[in-house]
Coordinates of C-alpha atoms in Angstrom, one line a residue:
Chain A
X983 CA -65.7 -20.6 -5.0
X984 CA -67.3 -20.0 -8.4
X985 CA -64.9 -17.1 -9.1
X986 CA -61.9 -19.4 -8.4
X987 CA -63.3 -22.0 -10.6
X988 CA -64.0 -19.4 -13.3
X989 CA -60.4 -18.1 -13.0
X990 CA -59.0 -21.6 -13.3
X991 CA -60.9 -22.2 -16.5
X992 CA -59.7 -18.8 -17.8
X993 CA -56.1 -19.8 -17.0
X994 CA -56.6 -23.1 -18.7
X995 CA -57.9 -21.3 -21.8
X996 CA -55.0 -18.9 -21.8
X997 CA -52.6 -21.7 -21.4
X998 CA -54.1 -23.7 -24.3
X999 CA -54.2 -20.5 -26.5
X1000 CA -50.5 -19.9 -25.8
X1001 CA -49.6 -23.4 -26.8
X1002 CA -51.9 -23.0 -29.8
X1003 CA -53.9 -26.0 -28.9
X1004 CA -57.6 -26.4 -29.8
X1005 CA -60.2 -25.7 -27.1
X1006 CA -62.8 -28.2 -26.1
X1007 CA -66.5 -27.2 -26.8
X1008 CA -67.0 -26.3 -23.1
X1009 CA -63.9 -24.2 -22.9
X1010 CA -64.8 -22.6 -26.3
X1011 CA -68.2 -21.6 -25.1
X1012 CA -66.7 -20.2 -21.9
X1013 CA -64.1 -18.2 -23.8
X1014 CA -66.9 -16.8 -26.0
X1015 CA -69.0 -15.8 -23.0
X1016 CA -66.3 -14.7 -20.5
X1017 CA -65.2 -11.0 -20.9
X1018 CA -61.8 -11.7 -19.2
X1019 CA -61.0 -14.5 -21.6
X1020 CA -62.0 -12.3 -24.5
X1021 CA -59.9 -9.4 -23.1
X1022 CA -56.9 -11.8 -22.7
X1023 CA -57.4 -13.0 -26.3
X1024 CA -57.4 -9.5 -27.6
X1025 CA -54.3 -8.6 -25.7
X1026 CA -52.6 -11.7 -27.1
X1027 CA -53.4 -10.4 -30.6
X1028 CA -52.1 -7.0 -29.8
X1029 CA -48.8 -8.5 -28.6
X1030 CA -48.7 -10.6 -31.7
X1031 CA -48.7 -7.4 -33.8
X1032 CA -46.4 -5.6 -31.4
X1033 CA -43.3 -4.2 -33.0
X1034 CA -40.4 -3.8 -30.5
X1035 CA -38.5 -0.5 -30.5
X1036 CA -35.7 -0.1 -32.9
X1037 CA -32.9 1.5 -31.1
X1038 CA -31.7 4.8 -32.4
X1039 CA -28.1 5.2 -33.6
X1040 CA -27.0 1.7 -32.8
X1041 CA -23.7 0.8 -34.5
X1042 CA -21.1 -1.8 -33.8
X1043 CA -18.5 0.9 -33.3
X1044 CA -20.7 2.5 -30.7
X1045 CA -21.2 -0.9 -29.0
X1046 CA -17.4 -1.3 -28.4
X1047 CA -17.0 2.3 -27.5
X1048 CA -19.6 1.9 -24.8
X1049 CA -18.6 -1.6 -23.6
X1050 CA -14.8 -1.6 -23.8
X1051 CA -13.6 1.9 -24.5
X1052 CA -10.0 2.4 -25.3
X1053 CA -8.3 3.9 -22.3
X1054 CA -5.5 6.4 -22.7
X1055 CA -2.7 6.2 -20.1
X1056 CA -3.9 9.3 -18.3
X1057 CA -7.5 8.2 -18.0
X1058 CA -6.5 5.0 -16.3
X1059 CA -8.0 4.9 -12.9
X1060 CA -5.1 3.5 -10.8
X1061 CA -5.9 2.4 -7.3
X1062 CA -5.0 5.1 -5.0
X1063 CA -2.7 2.9 -2.9
X1064 CA -0.8 1.8 -6.0
X1065 CA -0.4 5.4 -7.1
X1066 CA 0.8 6.4 -3.6
X1067 CA 3.3 3.5 -3.5
X1068 CA 4.6 4.5 -6.9
X1069 CA 5.0 8.1 -5.9
X1070 CA 6.8 7.1 -2.7
X1071 CA 9.1 4.9 -4.6
X1072 CA 9.9 7.7 -7.0
X1073 CA 10.6 10.1 -4.1
X1074 CA 12.7 7.5 -2.3
X1075 CA 14.7 6.9 -5.5
X1076 CA 15.3 10.6 -5.9
X1077 CA 16.3 11.0 -2.3
X1078 CA 18.8 8.1 -2.7
X1079 CA 20.3 9.6 -5.8
X1080 CA 20.7 13.0 -4.1
X1081 CA 22.3 11.3 -1.1
X1082 CA 24.6 9.2 -3.2
X1083 CA 25.7 12.2 -5.2
X1084 CA 26.4 14.1 -2.0
X1085 CA 28.4 11.2 -0.6
X1086 CA 30.4 10.9 -3.8
X1087 CA 31.3 14.5 -3.8
X1088 CA 32.7 14.2 -0.2
X1089 CA 36.5 14.5 -0.3
X1090 CA 38.2 11.2 0.7
X1091 CA 40.8 13.1 2.7
X1092 CA 40.3 14.1 6.2
X1093 CA 38.6 17.4 5.7
X1094 CA 37.0 19.8 8.1
X1095 CA 33.8 21.0 6.6
X1096 CA 33.0 24.6 7.4
X1097 CA 29.6 23.6 8.7
X1098 CA 28.3 20.2 9.7
X1099 CA 25.0 19.1 10.9
X1100 CA 26.2 16.0 12.6
X1101 CA 27.6 16.0 16.0
X1102 CA 28.8 13.7 18.7
X1103 CA 29.1 14.7 22.3
X1104 CA 31.9 14.8 24.7
X1105 CA 31.1 12.7 27.7
X1106 CA 33.6 12.3 30.5
X1107 CA 36.5 14.6 30.2
X1108 CA 39.5 14.1 32.4
X1109 CA 42.7 16.1 32.3
X1110 CA 43.6 18.4 29.5
X1111 CA 41.5 17.7 26.4
X1112 CA 41.5 20.0 23.5
X1113 CA 40.0 20.2 20.1
X1114 CA 41.2 22.2 17.2
X1115 CA 38.9 24.8 15.6
X1116 CA 38.8 26.0 12.0
X1117 CA 41.4 28.7 12.7
X1118 CA 43.9 26.0 13.8
X1119 CA 43.7 27.0 17.5
X1120 CA 43.3 24.4 20.1
X1121 CA 40.5 25.0 22.6
X1122 CA 39.5 23.1 25.7
X1123 CA 36.8 20.5 25.5
X1124 CA 34.2 20.4 28.3
X1125 CA 31.6 17.7 29.1
X1126 CA 28.6 17.9 26.9
X1127 CA 30.4 19.9 24.2
X1128 CA 29.3 19.1 20.7
X1129 CA 32.0 17.8 18.5
X1130 CA 31.3 18.1 14.8
X1131 CA 32.3 15.8 12.0
X1132 CA 35.9 16.4 11.1
X1133 CA 37.0 17.7 14.5
X1134 CA 40.6 17.0 15.7
X1135 CA 40.8 16.1 19.3
X1136 CA 43.9 15.8 21.5
X1137 CA 44.1 14.2 24.9
X1138 CA 47.1 15.0 26.9
X1139 CA 49.0 12.5 29.0
X1140 CA 46.9 11.2 31.9
X1141 CA 43.7 12.6 30.4
X1142 CA 40.6 10.8 29.1
X1143 CA 38.0 11.9 26.7
X1144 CA 34.8 10.0 26.2
X1145 CA 33.0 10.6 22.9
X1146 CA 29.5 9.5 22.4
X1147 CA 28.4 9.0 18.8
X1148 CA 24.8 8.9 17.6
X1149 CA 23.7 5.3 18.1
X1150 CA 25.3 5.4 21.6
X1151 CA 28.7 4.0 20.5
X1152 CA 31.2 5.3 23.0
X1153 CA 34.9 5.7 22.5
X1154 CA 37.5 6.8 25.0
X1155 CA 40.7 8.4 24.0
X1156 CA 43.2 7.6 26.7
X1157 CA 46.5 9.2 27.6
X1158 CA 48.6 11.0 25.1
X1159 CA 46.4 10.5 22.1
X1160 CA 45.2 12.4 19.0
X1161 CA 42.4 11.6 16.6
X1162 CA 39.9 12.9 14.2
X1163 CA 36.1 12.4 14.3
X1164 CA 36.1 11.4 10.7
X1165 CA 32.5 10.5 10.1
X1166 CA 29.4 10.7 12.2
X1167 CA 26.6 8.5 11.0
X1168 CA 23.2 10.0 10.3
X1169 CA 21.8 6.6 9.4
X1170 CA 21.8 3.3 11.1
X1171 CA 23.4 1.6 8.1
X1172 CA 26.2 4.1 7.9
X1173 CA 29.3 3.7 10.0
X1174 CA 30.7 6.1 12.5
X1175 CA 34.4 6.5 11.9
X1176 CA 37.2 7.6 14.1
X1177 CA 40.7 8.2 12.8
X1178 CA 43.3 7.6 15.5
X1179 CA 46.4 9.5 14.5
X1180 CA 48.3 8.3 17.5
X1181 CA 47.8 7.1 21.0
X1182 CA 45.2 4.8 22.4
X1183 CA 41.5 4.5 22.2
X1184 CA 38.9 2.2 23.7
X1185 CA 35.7 1.5 21.8
X1186 CA 32.4 0.3 23.3
X1187 CA 30.3 -0.3 20.2
X1188 CA 26.5 -0.1 20.1
X1189 CA 24.0 0.6 17.4
X1190 CA 25.4 2.0 14.2
X1191 CA 28.4 0.3 12.6
X1192 CA 31.7 1.7 13.9
X1193 CA 35.0 1.8 12.1
X1194 CA 38.2 2.8 13.8
X1195 CA 41.1 3.8 11.5
X1196 CA 44.8 4.3 12.0
X1197 CA 47.2 5.3 9.3
X1198 CA 47.9 1.7 8.5
X1199 CA 44.8 -0.3 9.8
X1200 CA 41.1 -0.3 9.6
X1201 CA 39.2 -1.9 12.5
X1202 CA 35.6 -2.7 12.0
X1203 CA 33.5 -3.3 15.1
X1204 CA 31.2 -6.3 15.1
X1205 CA 29.2 -5.7 18.2
X1206 CA 32.1 -5.3 20.5
X1207 CA 34.5 -3.5 22.8
X1208 CA 38.0 -3.0 21.8
X1209 CA 41.0 -0.8 22.2
X1210 CA 43.3 0.6 19.5
X1211 CA 46.7 1.9 20.1
X1212 CA 48.8 3.5 17.4
X1213 CA 52.4 4.5 17.9
X1214 CA 54.9 5.2 15.1
X1215 CA 53.8 2.8 12.4
X1216 CA 52.6 0.1 14.7
X1217 CA 48.9 -0.4 15.6
X1218 CA 47.8 -2.7 18.4
X1219 CA 44.2 -3.8 18.7
X1220 CA 42.8 -5.6 21.7
X1221 CA 39.3 -7.0 21.8
X1222 CA 37.6 -7.1 25.2
X1223 CA 34.2 -8.3 24.1
X1224 CA 32.6 -9.5 20.9
X1225 CA 34.6 -9.4 17.7
X1226 CA 36.3 -7.0 15.4
X1227 CA 37.5 -7.3 11.8
X1228 CA 41.0 -5.9 11.2
X1229 CA 42.2 -4.9 7.8
X1230 CA 45.6 -3.8 6.9
X1231 CA 46.6 -3.6 3.3
X1232 CA 45.7 -7.0 1.8
X1233 CA 45.6 -8.7 5.2
X1234 CA 42.4 -9.3 6.9
X1235 CA 41.7 -10.9 10.3
X1236 CA 38.7 -11.4 12.6
X1237 CA 39.6 -11.1 16.2
X1238 CA 37.6 -12.6 19.1
X1239 CA 37.5 -11.6 22.7
X1240 CA 40.8 -11.5 24.7
X1241 CA 42.7 -11.5 21.5
X1242 CA 45.2 -8.8 20.5
X1243 CA 46.9 -8.1 17.3
X1244 CA 49.8 -6.1 16.4
X1245 CA 49.8 -4.6 12.9
X1246 CA 53.3 -3.7 11.6
X1247 CA 53.6 -2.7 8.0
X1248 CA 55.3 -5.3 5.9
X1249 CA 54.7 -8.1 8.5
X1250 CA 52.0 -10.7 8.9
X1251 CA 49.3 -10.0 11.4
X1252 CA 50.2 -11.6 14.6
X1253 CA 47.4 -12.7 16.9
X1254 CA 48.0 -13.2 20.6
X1255 CA 46.0 -13.5 23.8
X1256 CA 46.0 -11.2 26.7
X1257 CA 44.4 -11.1 30.2
X1258 CA 41.5 -8.9 30.1
X1259 CA 41.4 -7.6 33.6
X1260 CA 45.0 -6.3 33.5
X1261 CA 44.5 -3.9 30.7
X1262 CA 40.9 -3.0 30.3
X1263 CA 40.9 0.8 30.7
X1264 CA 37.2 1.2 30.7
X1265 CA 36.7 -1.0 33.7
X1266 CA 39.6 0.6 35.4
X1267 CA 37.9 4.0 35.0
X1268 CA 34.6 2.5 36.2
X1269 CA 32.7 4.0 33.3
X1270 CA 31.8 0.8 31.6
X1271 CA 28.6 -0.9 32.8
X1272 CA 29.7 -4.4 32.7
X1273 CA 32.4 -6.3 34.5
X1274 CA 34.1 -9.6 34.1
X1275 CA 33.4 -11.8 37.0
X1276 CA 34.4 -15.5 37.0
X1277 CA 34.7 -15.4 33.3
X1278 CA 31.3 -13.9 32.6
X1279 CA 30.2 -10.4 31.8
X1280 CA 27.7 -9.0 34.2
X1281 CA 26.0 -5.6 34.5
X1282 CA 27.1 -3.5 37.4
X1283 CA 25.7 -0.4 38.9
X1284 CA 27.8 2.6 38.0
X1285 CA 29.1 4.3 41.1
X1286 CA 27.1 7.5 41.5
X1287 CA 30.1 9.6 42.3
X1288 CA 31.7 8.7 39.0
X1289 CA 28.9 9.7 36.9
X1290 CA 30.3 12.5 34.9
X1291 CA 27.0 14.2 34.0
X1292 CA 27.5 17.8 34.9
X1293 CA 24.7 20.0 36.0
X1294 CA 22.4 20.6 33.1
X1295 CA 23.4 23.5 31.1
X1296 CA 20.9 26.2 31.5
X1297 CA 22.6 28.6 29.1
X1298 CA 23.7 27.9 25.6
X1299 CA 26.0 25.0 25.6
X1300 CA 29.5 25.3 24.0
X1301 CA 29.4 24.1 20.5
X1302 CA 32.4 22.8 18.5
X1303 CA 31.3 23.7 15.1
X1304 CA 32.4 22.0 11.9
X1305 CA 36.2 21.8 12.1
X1306 CA 36.3 22.0 15.8
X1307 CA 35.4 25.6 15.9
X1308 CA 34.4 26.5 19.4
X1309 CA 31.6 29.0 19.1
X1310 CA 31.0 31.0 22.1
X1311 CA 27.7 32.6 21.3
X1312 CA 26.7 33.2 24.9
X1313 CA 28.3 35.6 27.2
X1314 CA 27.7 33.2 29.9
X1315 CA 29.7 30.5 28.2
X1316 CA 33.0 31.2 30.0
X1317 CA 31.3 31.1 33.4
X1318 CA 29.6 27.9 32.5
X1319 CA 32.7 26.3 31.2
X1320 CA 34.6 27.3 34.4
X1321 CA 31.9 25.9 36.5
X1322 CA 32.1 22.7 34.6
X1323 CA 35.8 22.5 34.9
X1324 CA 35.6 23.1 38.7
X1325 CA 33.1 20.4 38.9
X1326 CA 35.2 18.1 36.9
X1327 CA 38.3 18.8 39.0
X1328 CA 36.3 18.3 42.1
X1329 CA 35.2 15.0 40.8
X1330 CA 38.7 13.9 40.1
X1331 CA 39.9 15.0 43.5
X1332 CA 37.2 13.1 45.2
X1333 CA 37.9 10.0 43.3
X1334 CA 38.5 7.2 45.7
X1335 CA 41.9 5.7 46.1
X1336 CA 41.0 2.4 44.5
X1337 CA 40.2 4.1 41.2
X1338 CA 43.5 6.1 41.4
X1339 CA 45.3 2.8 41.9
X1340 CA 43.6 1.4 38.8
X1341 CA 44.4 4.4 36.8
X1342 CA 48.0 4.1 37.9
X1343 CA 48.0 0.5 37.0
X1344 CA 46.6 1.4 33.6
X1345 CA 49.4 4.0 33.1
X1346 CA 52.0 1.4 34.0
X1347 CA 50.4 -1.0 31.7
X1348 CA 50.5 1.6 28.9
X1349 CA 54.2 2.2 29.6
X1350 CA 54.8 -1.6 29.4
X1351 CA 53.0 -1.7 26.1
X1352 CA 55.0 1.2 24.9
X1353 CA 58.2 -0.7 25.5
X1354 CA 56.6 -3.8 24.0
X1355 CA 55.7 -2.0 20.9
X1356 CA 59.1 -0.6 20.6
X1357 CA 60.7 -4.0 21.0
X1358 CA 58.3 -5.7 18.6
X1359 CA 55.4 -8.2 19.1
X1360 CA 55.5 -10.8 21.9
X1361 CA 53.6 -14.0 21.9
Chain B
X524 CA -34.3 -26.4 -26.8
X525 CA -32.8 -28.9 -29.2
X526 CA -29.4 -30.5 -28.7
X527 CA -28.1 -28.7 -31.8
X528 CA -29.3 -25.3 -30.5
X529 CA -27.7 -26.1 -27.2
X530 CA -24.4 -26.9 -28.8
X531 CA -24.5 -23.8 -30.9
X532 CA -25.2 -21.7 -27.9
X533 CA -22.3 -23.4 -26.0
X534 CA -20.0 -22.7 -29.0
X535 CA -21.1 -19.1 -29.1
X536 CA -20.4 -18.6 -25.4
X537 CA -17.0 -20.2 -25.8
X538 CA -16.1 -17.9 -28.6
X539 CA -17.2 -14.8 -26.6
X540 CA -15.2 -16.0 -23.6
X541 CA -12.1 -16.2 -25.8
X542 CA -12.7 -12.6 -26.7
X543 CA -14.2 -13.1 -30.1
X544 CA -15.8 -9.7 -30.8
X545 CA -17.6 -10.8 -33.9
X546 CA -19.4 -13.5 -32.0
X547 CA -20.4 -11.0 -29.4
X548 CA -21.6 -8.5 -32.0
X549 CA -23.8 -11.3 -33.4
X550 CA -25.2 -12.0 -30.0
X551 CA -26.1 -8.3 -29.4
X552 CA -27.6 -8.1 -32.9
X553 CA -29.9 -11.0 -32.3
X554 CA -31.1 -9.8 -28.9
X555 CA -30.8 -6.0 -28.9
X556 CA -34.4 -5.2 -30.1
X557 CA -36.0 -7.4 -27.5
X558 CA -33.6 -6.3 -24.7
X559 CA -34.3 -2.7 -25.6
X560 CA -38.1 -3.3 -25.6
X561 CA -37.9 -5.2 -22.3
X562 CA -36.0 -2.3 -20.7
X563 CA -38.3 0.3 -22.2
X564 CA -41.4 -1.5 -20.9
X565 CA -39.9 -2.2 -17.5
X566 CA -38.6 1.4 -17.0
X567 CA -41.3 3.2 -19.0
X568 CA -38.8 5.9 -20.1
X569 CA -36.9 5.7 -23.3
X570 CA -33.9 7.7 -22.3
X571 CA -33.3 5.6 -19.3
X572 CA -33.7 2.4 -21.3
X573 CA -31.2 3.7 -23.8
X574 CA -28.7 4.4 -21.0
X575 CA -29.0 1.1 -19.3
X576 CA -29.0 -0.8 -22.6
X577 CA -25.2 -0.4 -22.7
X578 CA -24.9 -1.4 -19.0
X579 CA -26.7 -4.7 -19.9
X580 CA -24.3 -5.6 -22.7
X581 CA -21.3 -4.4 -20.7
X582 CA -22.3 -6.7 -17.9
X583 CA -22.9 -9.6 -20.4
X584 CA -19.4 -9.0 -21.9
X585 CA -17.7 -8.9 -18.5
X586 CA -19.6 -11.7 -16.9
X587 CA -19.8 -14.2 -19.7
X588 CA -17.1 -16.3 -18.0
X589 CA -19.5 -16.7 -15.1
X590 CA -22.2 -18.2 -17.3
X591 CA -22.3 -21.8 -16.4
X592 CA -24.8 -23.0 -19.0
X593 CA -27.2 -24.3 -16.3
X594 CA -29.9 -22.1 -18.0
X595 CA -30.4 -20.9 -21.5
X596 CA -28.3 -18.0 -22.6
X597 CA -31.5 -15.9 -23.3
X598 CA -32.7 -16.5 -19.7
X599 CA -29.3 -15.3 -18.4
X600 CA -29.3 -12.2 -20.6
X601 CA -32.9 -11.3 -19.6
X602 CA -32.0 -11.9 -16.0
X603 CA -29.3 -9.3 -16.3
X604 CA -31.7 -7.0 -18.2
X605 CA -34.3 -7.3 -15.4
X606 CA -31.8 -6.7 -12.7
X607 CA -30.2 -3.7 -14.4
X608 CA -33.7 -2.2 -14.9
X609 CA -34.7 -2.8 -11.3
X610 CA -31.4 -1.3 -10.1
X611 CA -32.1 1.7 -12.3
X612 CA -35.6 2.1 -11.0
X613 CA -34.3 2.1 -7.4
X614 CA -31.7 4.7 -8.1
X615 CA -33.9 7.1 -10.1
X616 CA -33.1 10.7 -9.6
X617 CA -35.0 13.6 -11.0
X618 CA -37.2 13.8 -14.0
X619 CA -36.3 12.2 -17.2
X620 CA -37.9 12.3 -20.7
X621 CA -41.0 10.3 -20.7
X622 CA -41.8 7.9 -23.5
X623 CA -44.5 10.2 -24.7
X624 CA -42.0 12.8 -25.8
X625 CA -39.8 10.5 -27.8
X626 CA -39.9 10.2 -31.5
X627 CA -39.3 6.6 -32.4
X628 CA -37.7 5.5 -35.6
X629 CA -39.4 2.4 -36.8
X630 CA -38.3 0.6 -39.9
X631 CA -40.3 1.7 -42.8
X632 CA -42.5 -0.7 -44.5
X633 CA -44.1 -0.8 -47.9
X634 CA -47.5 0.2 -46.4
X635 CA -47.2 3.6 -44.7
X636 CA -50.8 3.5 -43.3
X637 CA -50.3 0.1 -41.7
X638 CA -47.0 1.3 -40.4
X639 CA -48.6 4.2 -38.7
X640 CA -51.3 2.1 -37.3
X641 CA -49.0 -0.5 -35.9
X642 CA -46.7 2.1 -34.4
X643 CA -49.6 3.8 -32.7
X644 CA -50.9 0.5 -31.4
X645 CA -47.6 -0.6 -30.2
X646 CA -46.9 2.7 -28.4
X647 CA -50.4 2.5 -26.9
X648 CA -49.7 -0.9 -25.6
X649 CA -46.4 0.3 -24.1
X650 CA -48.2 3.2 -22.4
X651 CA -50.8 0.8 -21.0
X652 CA -48.1 -1.5 -19.7
X653 CA -46.5 1.5 -17.9
X654 CA -49.8 1.9 -16.1
X655 CA -49.7 -1.6 -14.7
X656 CA -48.6 -2.3 -11.1
X657 CA -45.0 -3.5 -10.8
X658 CA -46.0 -7.0 -9.7
X659 CA -47.9 -7.5 -13.0
X660 CA -45.7 -5.6 -15.3
X661 CA -42.5 -7.5 -15.1
X662 CA -44.1 -11.0 -15.7
X663 CA -46.1 -9.6 -18.6
X664 CA -43.2 -7.9 -20.2
X665 CA -40.9 -10.9 -19.9
X666 CA -43.5 -13.2 -21.1
X667 CA -45.2 -11.2 -23.9
X668 CA -42.4 -9.0 -25.1
X669 CA -39.2 -10.8 -24.2
X670 CA -40.8 -14.1 -25.2
X671 CA -39.5 -16.1 -22.3
X672 CA -41.3 -19.2 -21.1
X673 CA -42.8 -19.4 -17.6
X674 CA -39.9 -21.5 -16.3
X675 CA -37.3 -18.9 -17.3
X676 CA -39.4 -16.1 -15.9
X677 CA -39.8 -18.1 -12.7
X678 CA -36.0 -18.4 -12.5
X679 CA -35.5 -14.7 -13.1
X680 CA -38.1 -13.3 -10.8
X681 CA -38.2 -16.1 -8.2
X682 CA -41.9 -16.6 -8.5
X683 CA -43.6 -20.0 -8.8
X684 CA -44.8 -20.9 -12.2
X685 CA -48.5 -21.2 -11.1
X686 CA -48.5 -17.7 -9.5
X687 CA -46.7 -16.4 -12.6
X688 CA -49.4 -17.7 -14.9
X689 CA -52.0 -16.0 -12.8
X690 CA -50.1 -12.7 -12.8
X691 CA -49.6 -12.8 -16.6
X692 CA -53.3 -13.5 -17.1
X693 CA -54.4 -10.8 -14.7
X694 CA -51.9 -8.4 -16.3
X695 CA -53.5 -9.0 -19.7
X696 CA -57.0 -8.4 -18.3
X697 CA -55.8 -5.2 -16.6
X698 CA -54.1 -4.1 -19.8
X699 CA -57.3 -4.6 -21.7
X700 CA -59.2 -2.6 -19.2
X701 CA -56.7 0.3 -19.5
X702 CA -56.8 0.2 -23.3
X703 CA -60.7 0.0 -23.2
X704 CA -60.9 3.1 -20.9
X705 CA -58.7 5.1 -23.3
X706 CA -60.7 4.0 -26.3
X707 CA -63.9 5.0 -24.5
X708 CA -62.4 8.4 -23.6
X709 CA -61.3 9.0 -27.2
X710 CA -64.8 8.1 -28.5
X711 CA -66.3 10.6 -26.1

């Protein structure tokens, strides 16, 4: 208790000394007698004489060098993600420039590059279907054959060739037709292109943009199914589903479902309507997956017997390289191709009568259209 | 603190916030000796004090926009000084040069003998402070060397003023004992 009281007195004395106030006689006598108060007083005197350290080598220049050093460009500590993004952007730009230069150097004419990395596949093949190789020789196309960019294809009368592009766009060349697989898209923004030299084609567009061309017309698919027919200088386009944009010279038209257009050089584009079920070749061949019932499209189950998938190739599959060059790298190829042909013929033979009737109806329809095209457009 | 001093301080802070380097140099000039002495006595090692001295002023330069003026500028600067020193003590690695090994350049005075005496006395006080326990050292250094009042120290260390006074008084008594023991040894 006494110690606490003593301490309190000592603290009071220290407080008064710090404030440089006079001590009362009692406190003065205590400070004189108390060794702690005396010690504190001596230390206060020491601190009064205390000289703080003078810092060595302090200059204003050094101050700013330490506090805000001038940073050179290379010493900047960029955040890693910003650096990574910048590098990615630079690489992407370089890639785009290279891609652009490559696209620009492509010849605008229908060329057959010696090698091509892009392929589309032959799906269903009916009748005699041939592709021309780099040597100018026509070779047979079998299901699952790879058709390179620039390949010429020819479908003889009564034959059908389904071509499946990357992005799942399917086209069918029907009857006496000839065309060129002009461009195969390697990117989802790039259009697949097919150049119809003559004859008729049907397009079921999915995924990547698709452009069908004839010598006089450019038909751009806008999520659709359509057919293109080109005879002489006349091109007929029929839209079964969705829309297409047709361009011919300076003329431009957007077609909707069940509309057809006849493009004749020097004449205005003439739009007309047609009845879908009469002419749709895809449905007649039962290869499409939708049907028009009561004015609505509905998905149907594809008849199993009509699935044209051949037995899976266990050997090297036939490859149509570059300009339709059929490369037979495997000794087993001819056997494999024969087996596929037999299978295909068997498939055709076992086709039921109903489908045959539909095909006949389609051929008749085509003949009618031939006459119609020769006689000019009908409204 | 008078109103005029308060206004001047506010003006100074405003200039530094606007990037006035001359104003900042003036601030450093007026505080650097005491800040260095505070760091030296808190850390007990000159080399470390010299290193963290720049950290203190870098922090002041960068954080001046956060100074709200609720306390005095000196309190804020010594608060940064104390925290930087504490942080340094916590992250100490390996041996460093002790204050005994350092030659200190003091300003020369007209009386060389008095100069030597004062220097020795001051260095002795510093060595004695280094012997004090941590709980007593910081209050004593901030009070006796930095020259802060008890309210400011209380704000920095988070210790009530009453307890702070007791600690400072006890620190002085302990310091005297340490110095007394050294003097006795020297006499022997």
